[in-house]
PDB file of C-alpha atoms in Angstrom:
ATOM      1  CA  ALA H   1     -14.185  -0.347   0.365  1.00 49.00           C
ATOM      2  CA  ALA H   2     -17.745  -0.682  -0.875  1.00 53.00           C
ATOM      3  CA  ASP H   3     -16.792  -3.815  -2.822  1.00 54.00           C
ATOM      4  CA  VAL H   4     -15.782  -5.695   0.319  1.00 52.00           C
ATOM      5  CA  SER H   5     -18.827  -7.038   2.081  1.00 51.00           C
ATOM      6  CA  ASN H   6     -19.032  -6.895   5.845  1.00 55.00           C
ATOM      7  CA  SER H   7     -19.148 -10.673   5.995  1.00 63.00           C
ATOM      8  CA  SER H   8     -15.777 -10.916   4.210  1.00 86.00           C
ATOM      9  CA  LEU H   9     -14.208  -8.483   6.644  1.00 89.00           C
ATOM     10  CA  MET H  10     -15.685 -10.416   9.549  1.00 90.00           C
ATOM     11  CA  ILE H  11     -14.215 -13.661   8.221  1.00 92.00           C
ATOM     12  CA  ILE H  12     -10.786 -12.068   7.753  1.00 93.00           C
ATOM     13  CA  ASP H  13     -10.978 -10.512  11.248  1.00 93.00           C
ATOM     14  CA  ASP H  14     -11.807 -13.913  12.734  1.00 93.00           C
ATOM     15  CA  LEU H  15      -8.936 -15.615  10.901  1.00 94.00           C
ATOM     16  CA  LEU H  16      -6.484 -12.943  12.048  1.00 95.00           C
ATOM     17  CA  LYS H  17      -7.634 -13.295  15.659  1.00 94.00           C
ATOM     18  CA  ARG H  18      -6.928 -17.036  15.363  1.00 95.00           C
ATOM     19  CA  GLY H  19      -3.364 -16.277  14.278  1.00 94.00           C
ATOM     20  CA  ALA H  20      -3.659 -16.650  10.505  1.00 95.00           C
ATOM     21  CA  ARG H  21      -1.307 -14.584   8.379  1.00 95.00           C
ATOM     22  CA  LEU H  22      -2.774 -12.484   5.573  1.00 95.00           C
ATOM     23  CA  LEU H  23      -0.965 -11.718   2.317  1.00 96.00           C
ATOM     24  CA  VAL H  24      -2.702  -9.370  -0.096  1.00 95.00           C
ATOM     25  CA  TYR H  25      -0.943  -8.608  -3.361  1.00 94.00           C
ATOM     26  CA  ASN H  26      -1.594  -6.817  -6.611  1.00 92.00           C
ATOM     27  CA  GLY H  27       0.241  -5.241  -9.527  1.00 90.00           C
ATOM     28  CA  ASN H  28       0.959  -1.544  -9.638  1.00 85.00           C
ATOM     29  CA  PHE H  29      -0.553  -1.422 -13.163  1.00 85.00           C
ATOM     30  CA  ASP H  30      -3.642  -3.478 -12.268  1.00 84.00           C
ATOM     31  CA  LEU H  31      -6.453  -1.676 -14.078  1.00 83.00           C
ATOM     32  CA  LEU H  32      -9.070  -4.248 -13.076  1.00 84.00           C
ATOM     33  CA  ASP H  33      -8.778  -4.216  -9.268  1.00 81.00           C
ATOM     34  CA  SER H  34      -6.517  -1.173  -8.756  1.00 78.00           C
ATOM     35  CA  PRO H  35      -3.683  -1.156  -6.245  1.00 77.00           C
ATOM     36  CA  ILE H  36      -5.629   1.437  -4.248  1.00 79.00           C
ATOM     37  CA  GLY H  37      -8.439  -0.972  -3.275  1.00 84.00           C
ATOM     38  CA  PRO H  38      -6.588  -2.879  -0.543  1.00 88.00           C
ATOM     39  CA  GLU H  39      -5.308   0.415   0.876  1.00 85.00           C
ATOM     40  CA  GLU H  40      -8.966   1.276   1.447  1.00 86.00           C
ATOM     41  CA  TRP H  41     -10.375  -1.987   2.845  1.00 89.00           C
ATOM     42  CA  ILE H  42      -7.481  -3.281   4.982  1.00 91.00           C
ATOM     43  CA  PRO H  43      -7.806  -0.289   7.378  1.00 91.00           C
ATOM     44  CA  LEU H  44     -11.427  -1.388   7.938  1.00 91.00           C
ATOM     45  CA  LEU H  45     -10.239  -4.552   9.704  1.00 92.00           C
ATOM     46  CA  ALA H  46     -10.921  -4.805  13.432  1.00 91.00           C
ATOM     47  CA  ALA H  47      -8.438  -3.508  15.988  1.00 89.00           C
ATOM     48  CA  PRO H  48      -5.561  -3.691  16.161  1.00 93.00           C
ATOM     49  CA  TYR H  49      -5.043  -4.696  12.519  1.00 92.00           C
ATOM     50  CA  GLY H  50      -6.808  -1.951  10.567  1.00 91.00           C
ATOM     51  CA  GLU H  51      -5.475   0.988  12.531  1.00 92.00           C
ATOM     52  CA  GLY H  52      -2.030  -0.576  12.904  1.00 93.00           C
ATOM     53  CA  PHE H  53      -1.822  -1.202   9.180  1.00 92.00           C
ATOM     54  CA  SER H  54      -2.808   2.403   8.444  1.00 89.00           C
ATOM     55  CA  MET H  55       0.024   3.679  10.622  1.00 89.00           C
ATOM     56  CA  ALA H  56       2.639   1.176   9.415  1.00 89.00           C
ATOM     57  CA  PRO H  57       5.440   2.524   7.241  1.00 84.00           C
ATOM     58  CA  VAL H  58       5.661   1.725   3.550  1.00 83.00           C
ATOM     59  CA  SER H  59       8.828  -0.012   2.419  1.00 83.00           C
ATOM     60  CA  LEU H  60      10.584  -1.131  -0.722  1.00 83.00           C
ATOM     61  CA  TRP H  61      10.912  -4.879  -1.129  1.00 86.00           C
ATOM     62  CA  ARG H  62      14.004  -5.984  -3.002  1.00 86.00           C
ATOM     63  CA  THR H  63      14.477  -9.405  -4.559  1.00 87.00           C
ATOM     64  CA  ASN H  64      16.596 -11.202  -7.152  1.00 83.00           C
ATOM     65  CA  VAL H  65      15.331 -11.555 -10.715  1.00 84.00           C
ATOM     66  CA  ASP H  66      17.639 -13.444 -13.066  1.00 86.00           C
ATOM     67  CA  GLY H  67      20.469 -13.025 -10.566  1.00 86.00           C
ATOM     68  CA  THR H  68      20.084  -9.247 -10.387  1.00 85.00           C
ATOM     69  CA  GLN H  69      18.936  -7.367  -7.286  1.00 82.00           C
ATOM     70  CA  THR H  70      15.794  -5.413  -8.217  1.00 82.00           C
ATOM     71  CA  ILE H  71      12.819  -3.711  -6.605  1.00 83.00           C
ATOM     72  CA  GLY H  72      10.174  -6.390  -6.255  1.00 87.00           C
ATOM     73  CA  GLY H  73       7.478  -4.109  -4.983  1.00 88.00           C
ATOM     74  CA  ILE H  74       6.150  -1.793  -2.334  1.00 87.00           C
ATOM     75  CA  VAL H  75       5.182  -3.347   0.991  1.00 91.00           C
ATOM     76  CA  ARG H  76       3.271  -2.407   4.111  1.00 90.00           C
ATOM     77  CA  THR H  77       3.175  -4.832   7.028  1.00 91.00           C
ATOM     78  CA  PHE H  78       1.564  -4.714  10.435  1.00 93.00           C
ATOM     79  CA  ALA H  79       1.530  -7.783  12.698  1.00 92.00           C
ATOM     80  CA  ASN H  80       0.345 -10.650  10.486  1.00 92.00           C
ATOM     81  CA  VAL H  81      -1.134  -8.454   7.701  1.00 94.00           C
ATOM     82  CA  THR H  82       1.028  -7.789   4.635  1.00 94.00           C
ATOM     83  CA  LEU H  83       0.206  -5.891   1.449  1.00 94.00           C
ATOM     84  CA  VAL H  84       2.615  -6.208  -1.492  1.00 94.00           C
ATOM     85  CA  THR H  85       2.212  -4.151  -4.650  1.00 91.00           C
ATOM     86  CA  ILE H  86       4.387  -5.833  -7.275  1.00 91.00           C
ATOM     87  CA  THR H  87       6.153  -3.401  -9.599  1.00 85.00           C
ATOM     88  CA  LEU H  88       5.776  -3.600 -13.380  1.00 85.00           C
ATOM     89  CA  SER H  89       2.770  -5.898 -13.165  1.00 88.00           C
ATOM     90  CA  GLY H  90      -0.869  -5.737 -14.159  1.00 87.00           C
ATOM     91  CA  HIS H  91      -3.825  -7.785 -12.940  1.00 92.00           C
ATOM     92  CA  LYS H  92      -2.197 -11.168 -13.597  1.00 93.00           C
ATOM     93  CA  VAL H  93       0.788 -10.786 -11.269  1.00 93.00           C
ATOM     94  CA  PRO H  94       2.038 -14.414 -11.466  1.00 93.00           C
ATOM     95  CA  TYR H  95       1.959 -14.224 -15.267  1.00 94.00           C
ATOM     96  CA  ASP H  96       3.408 -10.712 -15.578  1.00 92.00           C
ATOM     97  CA  GLN H  97       6.117 -11.090 -12.929  1.00 92.00           C
ATOM     98  CA  THR H  98       6.630 -14.811 -12.361  1.00 94.00           C
ATOM     99  CA  GLN H  99       9.967 -14.606 -10.542  1.00 94.00           C
ATOM    100  CA  LYS H 100       8.822 -11.790  -8.276  1.00 94.00           C
ATOM    101  CA  SER H 101       5.634 -13.755  -7.516  1.00 95.00           C
ATOM    102  CA  ILE H 102       7.570 -16.879  -6.566  1.00 95.00           C
ATOM    103  CA  ALA H 103       9.961 -14.846  -4.406  1.00 94.00           C
ATOM    104  CA  MET H 104       7.011 -13.107  -2.711  1.00 95.00           C
ATOM    105  CA  LEU H 105       5.269 -16.391  -1.928  1.00 96.00           C
ATOM    106  CA  ASN H 106       8.494 -18.012  -0.704  1.00 94.00           C
ATOM    107  CA  THR H 107       9.194 -15.049   1.571  1.00 93.00           C
ATOM    108  CA  PHE H 108       5.661 -15.175   2.970  1.00 94.00           C
ATOM    109  CA  ILE H 109       5.456 -18.960   3.385  1.00 95.00           C
ATOM    110  CA  LYS H 110       8.871 -19.140   5.073  1.00 94.00           C
ATOM    111  CA  GLY H 111       7.981 -16.267   7.414  1.00 90.00           C
ATOM    112  CA  GLY H 112      10.650 -13.987   5.970  1.00 87.00           C
ATOM    113  CA  SER H 113      10.595 -10.223   6.064  1.00 85.00           C
ATOM    114  CA  PHE H 114       9.659  -7.922   3.213  1.00 83.00           C
ATOM    115  CA  LEU H 115      10.747  -4.813   5.084  1.00 74.00           C
ATOM    116  CA  ASP H 116      13.677  -2.926   3.592  1.00 67.00           C
ATOM    117  CA  ASP H 117      14.777   0.683   3.138  1.00 54.00           C
ATOM    118  CA  GLN H 118      11.763   2.350   4.764  1.00 52.00           C
ATOM    119  CA  SER H 119      13.220   5.855   4.698  1.00 48.00           C
ATOM    120  CA  ASP H 120      14.365   5.358   1.101  1.00 61.00           C
ATOM    121  CA  LEU H 121      10.814   4.787  -0.155  1.00 65.00           C
ATOM    122  CA  ARG H 122       9.392   7.593   1.970  1.00 69.00           C
ATOM    123  CA  ASP H 123      11.969   9.981   0.556  1.00 70.00           C
ATOM    124  CA  ILE H 124      11.238   8.871  -3.012  1.00 67.00           C
ATOM    125  CA  LYS H 125       7.481   9.290  -2.556  1.00 71.00           C
ATOM    126  CA  CYS H 126       7.890  12.661  -0.828  1.00 72.00           C
ATOM    127  CA  GLN H 127      10.075  13.886  -3.679  1.00 66.00           C
ATOM    128  CA  MET H 128       7.460  12.700  -6.171  1.00 62.00           C
ATOM    129  CA  LEU H 129       4.913  14.771  -4.243  1.00 70.00           C
ATOM    130  CA  ASN H 130       7.192  17.851  -4.358  1.00 74.00           C
ATOM    131  CA  GLN H 131       7.661  17.693  -0.568  1.00 81.00           C
ATOM    132  CA  CYS H 132       3.925  18.428  -0.235  1.00 87.00           C
ATOM    133  CA  SER H 133       4.476  21.715  -2.108  1.00 88.00           C
ATOM    134  CA  GLY H 134       5.389  23.390   1.172  1.00 92.00           C
ATOM    135  CA  ASN H 135       1.697  23.217   2.143  1.00 94.00           C
ATOM    136  CA  GLY H 136       1.721  20.078   4.252  1.00 93.00           C
ATOM    137  CA  GLU H 137       3.745  17.402   5.991  1.00 91.00           C
ATOM    138  CA  CYS H 138       5.094  14.258   4.351  1.00 87.00           C
ATOM    139  CA  LEU H 139       4.087  11.356   6.597  1.00 85.00           C
ATOM    140  CA  VAL H 140       5.994   8.148   7.337  1.00 77.00           C
ATOM    141  CA  ASN H 141       4.047   6.277   4.630  1.00 75.00           C
ATOM    142  CA  GLY H 142       5.049   8.810   1.950  1.00 76.00           C
ATOM    143  CA  THR H 143       1.701  10.597   1.707  1.00 82.00           C
ATOM    144  CA  CYS H 144       0.949  14.249   2.420  1.00 86.00           C
ATOM    145  CA  ALA H 145      -1.116  15.609   5.283  1.00 90.00           C
ATOM    146  CA  CYS H 146      -2.169  18.985   3.863  1.00 91.00           C
ATOM    147  CA  LYS H 147      -2.534  22.155   5.881  1.00 94.00           C
ATOM    148  CA  LYS H 148      -6.036  23.567   6.190  1.00 92.00           C
ATOM    149  CA  GLY H 149      -7.116  25.157   2.939  1.00 92.00           C
ATOM    150  CA  PHE H 150      -4.933  22.946   0.722  1.00 92.00           C
ATOM    151  CA  GLY H 151      -5.668  19.676  -1.050  1.00 87.00           C
ATOM    152  CA  ARG H 152      -4.666  17.118  -3.705  1.00 81.00           C
ATOM    153  CA  ALA H 153      -2.108  14.382  -3.175  1.00 78.00           C
ATOM    154  CA  ASP H 154       0.754  16.908  -3.186  1.00 81.00           C
ATOM    155  CA  CYS H 155      -1.113  19.723  -1.346  1.00 89.00           C
ATOM    156  CA  SER H 156      -0.654  21.972  -4.388  1.00 87.00           C
ATOM    157  CA  ALA H 157      -4.268  23.112  -4.703  1.00 88.00           C
ATOM    158  CA  LYS H 158      -5.461  26.021  -2.600  1.00 90.00           C
ATOM    159  CA  PHE H 159      -9.137  25.926  -1.752  1.00 87.00           C
ATOM    160  CA  GLU H 160     -10.885  29.200  -1.112  1.00 82.00           C
ATOM    161  CA  PRO H 161     -14.056  29.213   0.977  1.00 75.00           C
ATOM    162  CA  LEU H 162     -17.192  29.725  -1.090  1.00 72.00           C
ATOM    163  CA  THR H 163     -18.884  33.041  -0.595  1.00 75.00           C
ATOM    164  CA  GLY H 164     -22.149  34.430  -1.813  1.00 72.00           C
ATOM    165  CA  THR H 165     -25.292  32.590  -2.729  1.00 72.00           C
ATOM    166  CA  ILE H 166     -26.313  30.240  -5.471  1.00 68.00           C
ATOM    167  CA  ASP H 167     -29.337  31.338  -7.476  1.00 67.00           C
TER     168      ASP H 167
END
């Protein structure tokens, strides 16, 4: 979030208020920009976009590659804000996954929907997180909300309160 200047967010907010549609995409193996970055700055957008995006479910996006139905990526959409994380791609998404990139742009330009199998992806992510290790709740977006005293992505770490003094 620190990399996105306030002026950029203000410009994006203004464009969204005027009805523009926003497509943000990256590769799930992008080591330069990280797929986590947009998950941090998009929620900083003005109401209703930032908060709505944060609460929107995560979905699998399926597309055809060489005539075969495949997972194109992971998608989160709220109103006119869409984030697509293209699977099996690094920083250069159009180079790494040309057919998925073209399909993504065609879907966006034509106003199509990326949403598909929302519960399927949630279930997959919750299983990957060991159902929050029994120490939290798996949310609609496939992340864990840990009970008090537990942490980490899968709520597997128990945190004990510090006692005593530091010399």
